CSV table of C-alpha atoms in Angstrom, one decimal:
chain,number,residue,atom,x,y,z
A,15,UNK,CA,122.0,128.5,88.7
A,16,UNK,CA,125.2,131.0,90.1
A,17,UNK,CA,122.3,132.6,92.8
A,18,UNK,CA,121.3,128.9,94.1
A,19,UNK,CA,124.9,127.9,94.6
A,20,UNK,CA,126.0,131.1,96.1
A,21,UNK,CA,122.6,130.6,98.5
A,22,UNK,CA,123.7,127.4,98.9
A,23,UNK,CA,126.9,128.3,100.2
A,24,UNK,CA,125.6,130.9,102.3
A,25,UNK,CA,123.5,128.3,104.4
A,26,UNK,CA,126.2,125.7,104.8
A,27,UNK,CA,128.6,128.9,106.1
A,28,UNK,CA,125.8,129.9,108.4
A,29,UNK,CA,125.1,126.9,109.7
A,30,UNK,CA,128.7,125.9,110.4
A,31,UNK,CA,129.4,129.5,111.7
A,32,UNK,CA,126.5,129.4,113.8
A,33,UNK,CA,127.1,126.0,115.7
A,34,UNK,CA,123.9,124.7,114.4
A,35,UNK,CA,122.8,121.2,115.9
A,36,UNK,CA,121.2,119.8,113.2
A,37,UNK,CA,122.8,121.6,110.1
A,38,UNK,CA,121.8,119.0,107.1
A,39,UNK,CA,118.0,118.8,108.5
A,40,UNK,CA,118.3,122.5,108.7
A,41,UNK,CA,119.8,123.0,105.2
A,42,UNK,CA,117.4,120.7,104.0
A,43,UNK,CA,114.3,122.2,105.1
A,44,UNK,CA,115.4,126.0,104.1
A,45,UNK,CA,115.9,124.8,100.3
A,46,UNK,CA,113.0,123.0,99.9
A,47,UNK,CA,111.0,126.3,101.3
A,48,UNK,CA,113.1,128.5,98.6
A,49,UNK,CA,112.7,125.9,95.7
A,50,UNK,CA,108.6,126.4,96.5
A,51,UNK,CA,108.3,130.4,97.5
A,52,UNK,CA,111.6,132.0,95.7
A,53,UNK,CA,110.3,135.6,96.8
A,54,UNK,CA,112.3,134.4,100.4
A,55,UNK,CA,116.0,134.5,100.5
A,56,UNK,CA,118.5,133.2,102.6
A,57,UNK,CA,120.7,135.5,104.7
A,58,UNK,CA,123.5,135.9,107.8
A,59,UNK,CA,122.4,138.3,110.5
A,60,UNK,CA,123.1,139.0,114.1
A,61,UNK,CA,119.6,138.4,116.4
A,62,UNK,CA,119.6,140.6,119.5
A,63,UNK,CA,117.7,138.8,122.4
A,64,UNK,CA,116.4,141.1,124.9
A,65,UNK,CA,119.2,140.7,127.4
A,66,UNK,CA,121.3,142.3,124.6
A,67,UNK,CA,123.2,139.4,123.9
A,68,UNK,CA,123.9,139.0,119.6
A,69,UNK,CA,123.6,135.5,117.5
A,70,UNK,CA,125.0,134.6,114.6
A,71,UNK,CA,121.8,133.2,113.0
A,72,UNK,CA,120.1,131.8,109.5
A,73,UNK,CA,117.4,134.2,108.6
A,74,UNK,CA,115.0,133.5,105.7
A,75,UNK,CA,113.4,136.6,104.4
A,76,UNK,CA,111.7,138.2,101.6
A,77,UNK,CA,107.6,138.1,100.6
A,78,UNK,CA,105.0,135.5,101.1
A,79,UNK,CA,102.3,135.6,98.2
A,80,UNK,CA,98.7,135.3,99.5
A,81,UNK,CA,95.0,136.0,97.6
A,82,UNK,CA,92.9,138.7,99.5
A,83,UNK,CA,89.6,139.8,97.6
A,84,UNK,CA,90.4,138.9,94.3
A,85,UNK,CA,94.3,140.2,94.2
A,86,UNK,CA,97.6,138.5,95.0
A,87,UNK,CA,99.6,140.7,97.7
A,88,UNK,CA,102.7,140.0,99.1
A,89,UNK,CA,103.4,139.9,102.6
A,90,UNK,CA,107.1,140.7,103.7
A,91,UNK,CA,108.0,138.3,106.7
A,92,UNK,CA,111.5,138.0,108.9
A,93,UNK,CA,112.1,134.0,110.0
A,94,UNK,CA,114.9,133.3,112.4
A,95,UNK,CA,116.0,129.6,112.6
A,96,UNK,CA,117.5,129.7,115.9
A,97,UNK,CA,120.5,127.1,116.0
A,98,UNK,CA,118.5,124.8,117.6
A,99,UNK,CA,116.4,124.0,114.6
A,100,UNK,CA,114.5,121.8,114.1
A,101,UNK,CA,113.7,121.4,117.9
A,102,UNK,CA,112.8,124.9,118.8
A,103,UNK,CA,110.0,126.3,116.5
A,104,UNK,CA,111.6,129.1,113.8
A,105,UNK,CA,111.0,133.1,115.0
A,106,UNK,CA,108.4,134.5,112.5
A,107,UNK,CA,107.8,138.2,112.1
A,108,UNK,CA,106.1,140.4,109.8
A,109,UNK,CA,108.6,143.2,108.6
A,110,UNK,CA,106.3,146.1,106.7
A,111,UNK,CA,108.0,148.4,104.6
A,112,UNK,CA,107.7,152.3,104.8
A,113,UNK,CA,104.2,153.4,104.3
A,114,UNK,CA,102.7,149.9,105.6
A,115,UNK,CA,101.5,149.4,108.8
A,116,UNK,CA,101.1,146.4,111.2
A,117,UNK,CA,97.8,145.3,111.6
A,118,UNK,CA,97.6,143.5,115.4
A,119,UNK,CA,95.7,140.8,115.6
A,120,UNK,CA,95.4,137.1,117.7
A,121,UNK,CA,98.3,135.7,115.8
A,122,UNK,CA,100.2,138.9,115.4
A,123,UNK,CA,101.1,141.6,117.6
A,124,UNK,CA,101.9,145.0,117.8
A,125,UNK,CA,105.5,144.9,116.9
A,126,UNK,CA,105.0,142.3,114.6
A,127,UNK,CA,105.6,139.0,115.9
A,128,UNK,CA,103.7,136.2,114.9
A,129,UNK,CA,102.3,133.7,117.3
A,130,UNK,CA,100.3,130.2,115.8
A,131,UNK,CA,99.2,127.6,117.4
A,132,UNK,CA,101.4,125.4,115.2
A,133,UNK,CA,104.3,127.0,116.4
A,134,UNK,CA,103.5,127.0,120.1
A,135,UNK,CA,103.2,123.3,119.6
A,136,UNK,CA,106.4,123.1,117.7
A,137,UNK,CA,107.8,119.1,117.5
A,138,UNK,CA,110.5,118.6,115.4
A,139,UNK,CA,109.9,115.0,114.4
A,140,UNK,CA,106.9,116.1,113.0
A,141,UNK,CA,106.5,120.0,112.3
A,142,UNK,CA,108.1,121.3,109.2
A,143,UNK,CA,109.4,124.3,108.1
A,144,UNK,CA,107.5,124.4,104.5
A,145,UNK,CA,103.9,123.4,106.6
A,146,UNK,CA,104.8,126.5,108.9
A,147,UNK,CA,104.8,128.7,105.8
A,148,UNK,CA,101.4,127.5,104.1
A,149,UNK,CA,100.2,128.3,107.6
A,150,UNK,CA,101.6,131.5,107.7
A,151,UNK,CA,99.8,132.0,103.9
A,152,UNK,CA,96.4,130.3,105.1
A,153,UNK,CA,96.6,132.8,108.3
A,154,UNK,CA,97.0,135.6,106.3
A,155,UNK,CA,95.3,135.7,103.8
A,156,UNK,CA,92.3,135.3,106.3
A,157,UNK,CA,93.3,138.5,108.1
A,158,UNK,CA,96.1,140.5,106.6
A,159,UNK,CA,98.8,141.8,108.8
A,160,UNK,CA,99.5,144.9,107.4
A,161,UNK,CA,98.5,147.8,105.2
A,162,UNK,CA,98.3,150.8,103.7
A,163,UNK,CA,98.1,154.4,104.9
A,164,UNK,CA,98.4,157.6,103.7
A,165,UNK,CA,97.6,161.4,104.7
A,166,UNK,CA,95.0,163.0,103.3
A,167,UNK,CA,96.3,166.7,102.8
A,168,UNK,CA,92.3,168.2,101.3
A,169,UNK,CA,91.2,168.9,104.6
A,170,UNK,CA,92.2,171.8,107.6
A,171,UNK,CA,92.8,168.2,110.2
A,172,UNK,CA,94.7,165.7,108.2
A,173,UNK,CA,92.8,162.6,109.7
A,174,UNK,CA,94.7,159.0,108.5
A,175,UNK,CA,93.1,157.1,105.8
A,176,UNK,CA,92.8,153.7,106.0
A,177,UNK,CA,91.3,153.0,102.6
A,178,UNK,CA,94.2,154.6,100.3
A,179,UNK,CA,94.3,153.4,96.8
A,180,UNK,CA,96.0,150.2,96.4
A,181,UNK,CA,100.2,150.3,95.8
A,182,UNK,CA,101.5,148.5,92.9
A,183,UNK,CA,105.1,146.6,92.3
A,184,UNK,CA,106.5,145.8,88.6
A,185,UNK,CA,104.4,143.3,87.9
A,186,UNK,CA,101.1,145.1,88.5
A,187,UNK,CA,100.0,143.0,91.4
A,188,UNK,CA,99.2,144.9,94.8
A,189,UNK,CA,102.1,144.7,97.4
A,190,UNK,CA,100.0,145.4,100.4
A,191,UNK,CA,96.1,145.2,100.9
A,192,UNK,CA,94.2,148.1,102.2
A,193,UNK,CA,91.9,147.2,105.2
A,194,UNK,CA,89.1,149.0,106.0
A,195,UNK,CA,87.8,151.0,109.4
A,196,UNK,CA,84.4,151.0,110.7
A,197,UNK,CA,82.9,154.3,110.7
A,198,UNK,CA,82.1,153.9,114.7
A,199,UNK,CA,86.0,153.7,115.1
A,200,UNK,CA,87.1,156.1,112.2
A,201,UNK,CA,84.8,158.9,114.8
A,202,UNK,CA,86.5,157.6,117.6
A,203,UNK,CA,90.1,158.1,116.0
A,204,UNK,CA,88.6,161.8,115.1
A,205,UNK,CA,87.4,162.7,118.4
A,206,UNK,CA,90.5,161.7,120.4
A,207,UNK,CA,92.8,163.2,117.7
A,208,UNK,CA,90.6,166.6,117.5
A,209,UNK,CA,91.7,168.1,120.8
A,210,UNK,CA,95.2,167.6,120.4
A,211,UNK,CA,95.1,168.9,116.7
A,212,UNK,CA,93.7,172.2,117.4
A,213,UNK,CA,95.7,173.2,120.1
A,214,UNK,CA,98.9,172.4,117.7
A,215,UNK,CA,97.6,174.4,115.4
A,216,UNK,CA,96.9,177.4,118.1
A,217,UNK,CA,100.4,176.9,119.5
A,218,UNK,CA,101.6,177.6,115.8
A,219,UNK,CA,99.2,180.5,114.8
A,220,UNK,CA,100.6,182.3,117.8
A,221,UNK,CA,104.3,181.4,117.5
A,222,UNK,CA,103.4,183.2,113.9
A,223,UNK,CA,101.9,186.1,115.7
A,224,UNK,CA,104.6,186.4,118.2
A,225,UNK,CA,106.9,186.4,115.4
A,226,UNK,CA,105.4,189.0,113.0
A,227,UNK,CA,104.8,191.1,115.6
A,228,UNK,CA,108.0,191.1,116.8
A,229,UNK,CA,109.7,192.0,113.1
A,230,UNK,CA,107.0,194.6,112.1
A,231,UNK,CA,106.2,195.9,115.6
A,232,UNK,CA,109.7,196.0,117.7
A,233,UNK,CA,109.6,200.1,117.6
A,234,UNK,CA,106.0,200.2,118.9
A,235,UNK,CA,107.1,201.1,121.9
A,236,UNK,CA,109.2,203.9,121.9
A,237,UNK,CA,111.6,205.9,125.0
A,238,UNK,CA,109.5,208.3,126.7
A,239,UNK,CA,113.2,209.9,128.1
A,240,UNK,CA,113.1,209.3,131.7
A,241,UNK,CA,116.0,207.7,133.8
A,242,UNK,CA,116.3,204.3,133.0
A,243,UNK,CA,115.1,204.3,129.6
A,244,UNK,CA,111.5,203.1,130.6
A,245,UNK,CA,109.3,202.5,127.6
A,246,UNK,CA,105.6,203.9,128.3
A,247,UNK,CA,104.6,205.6,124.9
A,248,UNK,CA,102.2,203.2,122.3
A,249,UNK,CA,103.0,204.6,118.9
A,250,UNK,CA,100.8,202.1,116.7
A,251,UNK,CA,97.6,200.5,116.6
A,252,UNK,CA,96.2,197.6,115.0
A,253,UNK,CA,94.9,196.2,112.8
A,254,UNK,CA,98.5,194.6,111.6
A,255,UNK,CA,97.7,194.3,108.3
A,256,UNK,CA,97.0,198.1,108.0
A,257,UNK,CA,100.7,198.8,108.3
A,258,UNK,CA,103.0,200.7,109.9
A,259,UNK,CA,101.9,204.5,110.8
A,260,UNK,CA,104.3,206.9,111.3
């Protein structure tokens, strides 16, 4: 009961703080959404536009819960009620967590952003903010927005999987879904990552070189004892792992 209040409290200080023009429809609409999906919370927070100007706004955040082959996952989203809610449509983004990756698609793009038809037609007589989230859940959970990725380490060229084994939260459920690569693409990603793989490792196996030679070898060349101190005299030969010979 203490956390509703205090949420409570936090909206109406927002919303005043914020100059909000319709603050009781606003208020409103964020509670009913919280009473329905309590994995999103209310906060304060500062949105930078990208002029670089700051606004005090209302930000709902947290996890949406969708199904996806059988599992519940939940899928962490950012919304920004601008202080002109409800006549300008609510900011969506998804917000993955370390280890999670965006997954671009028609309704979200590379940075995460999410674009719907129902909030390009935004009308605030008739849109509503709980509708926007069951479309957000009915959207997603038809093509996920993000998922999971690791580095395989078993192999020379540590090539990204796309199928890693699924991450778990306390209650057992999957956080993120994995989403699958087509093998077509998978050899793409493998021939345009080949190249550049190989010549790191070159550059570092001769950095190595360059080094042990240096340490084991820095007397191979020795002062003949001419003017200048010219160095002309190869006392050692390789192989390096043979050793020093004196």
């Amino acid at each position: 009961m203490s956390s509703t209040v205090d949420c409570d409290l936090l909206i109406r200080e927002t919303l005043v703080s914020g100059n909000y023009r319709d603050p009781d429809r606003t208020r409103q609409d964020v509670l009913e959404v919280m009473s329905q999906y309590p994995g999103l919370m209310p906060i304060a927070d500062n949105y930078v536009y990208n002029d670089g100007t700051e606004q005090l706004l209302l930000k709902l955040t947290g996890t949406l819960p969708i199904h996806y082959k059988g599992s519940v996952y939940n899928i962490p989203i950012d919304m920004w009620l601008l202080n002109t809610y409800p006549y300008n449509a609510p900011m969506v983004f998804v917000s993955p967590t370390p280890g999670m990756m965006i997954k671009a698609s028609v309704n979200v793009t590379h940075d995460g952003k999410v674009k719907l038809p129902y909030l390009q037609e935004w009308k605030h007589n008739s849109s509503e903010l709980l509708l926007l989230i069951q479309v957000l859940i009915i959207t997603f959970q038809d093509e996920p927005p993000v998922y999971s990725m690791h580095y395989s380490t078993s192999q020379t060229h540590s090539f990204l999987s796309f199928n890693p084994p699924h991450y778990f939260d306390q209650d057992l459920t999957p956080t993120y879904p994995t989403v699958g690569i087509s093998s077509e693409r998978l050899d793409l990603l493998r021939s345009a990552t080949e190249p550049l793989l190989r010549k790191l490792y070159a550059i570092y196996n001769s950095t190595c070189l360059e080094t042990l030679i240096t340490s084991r070898w820095r007397e191979a060349f020795i002062d003949d004892g001419k003017v200048g101190g010219r160095k002309s005299r190869f006392r050692t030969t390789y192989p390096i792992s043979a050793g020093r010979n004196n």
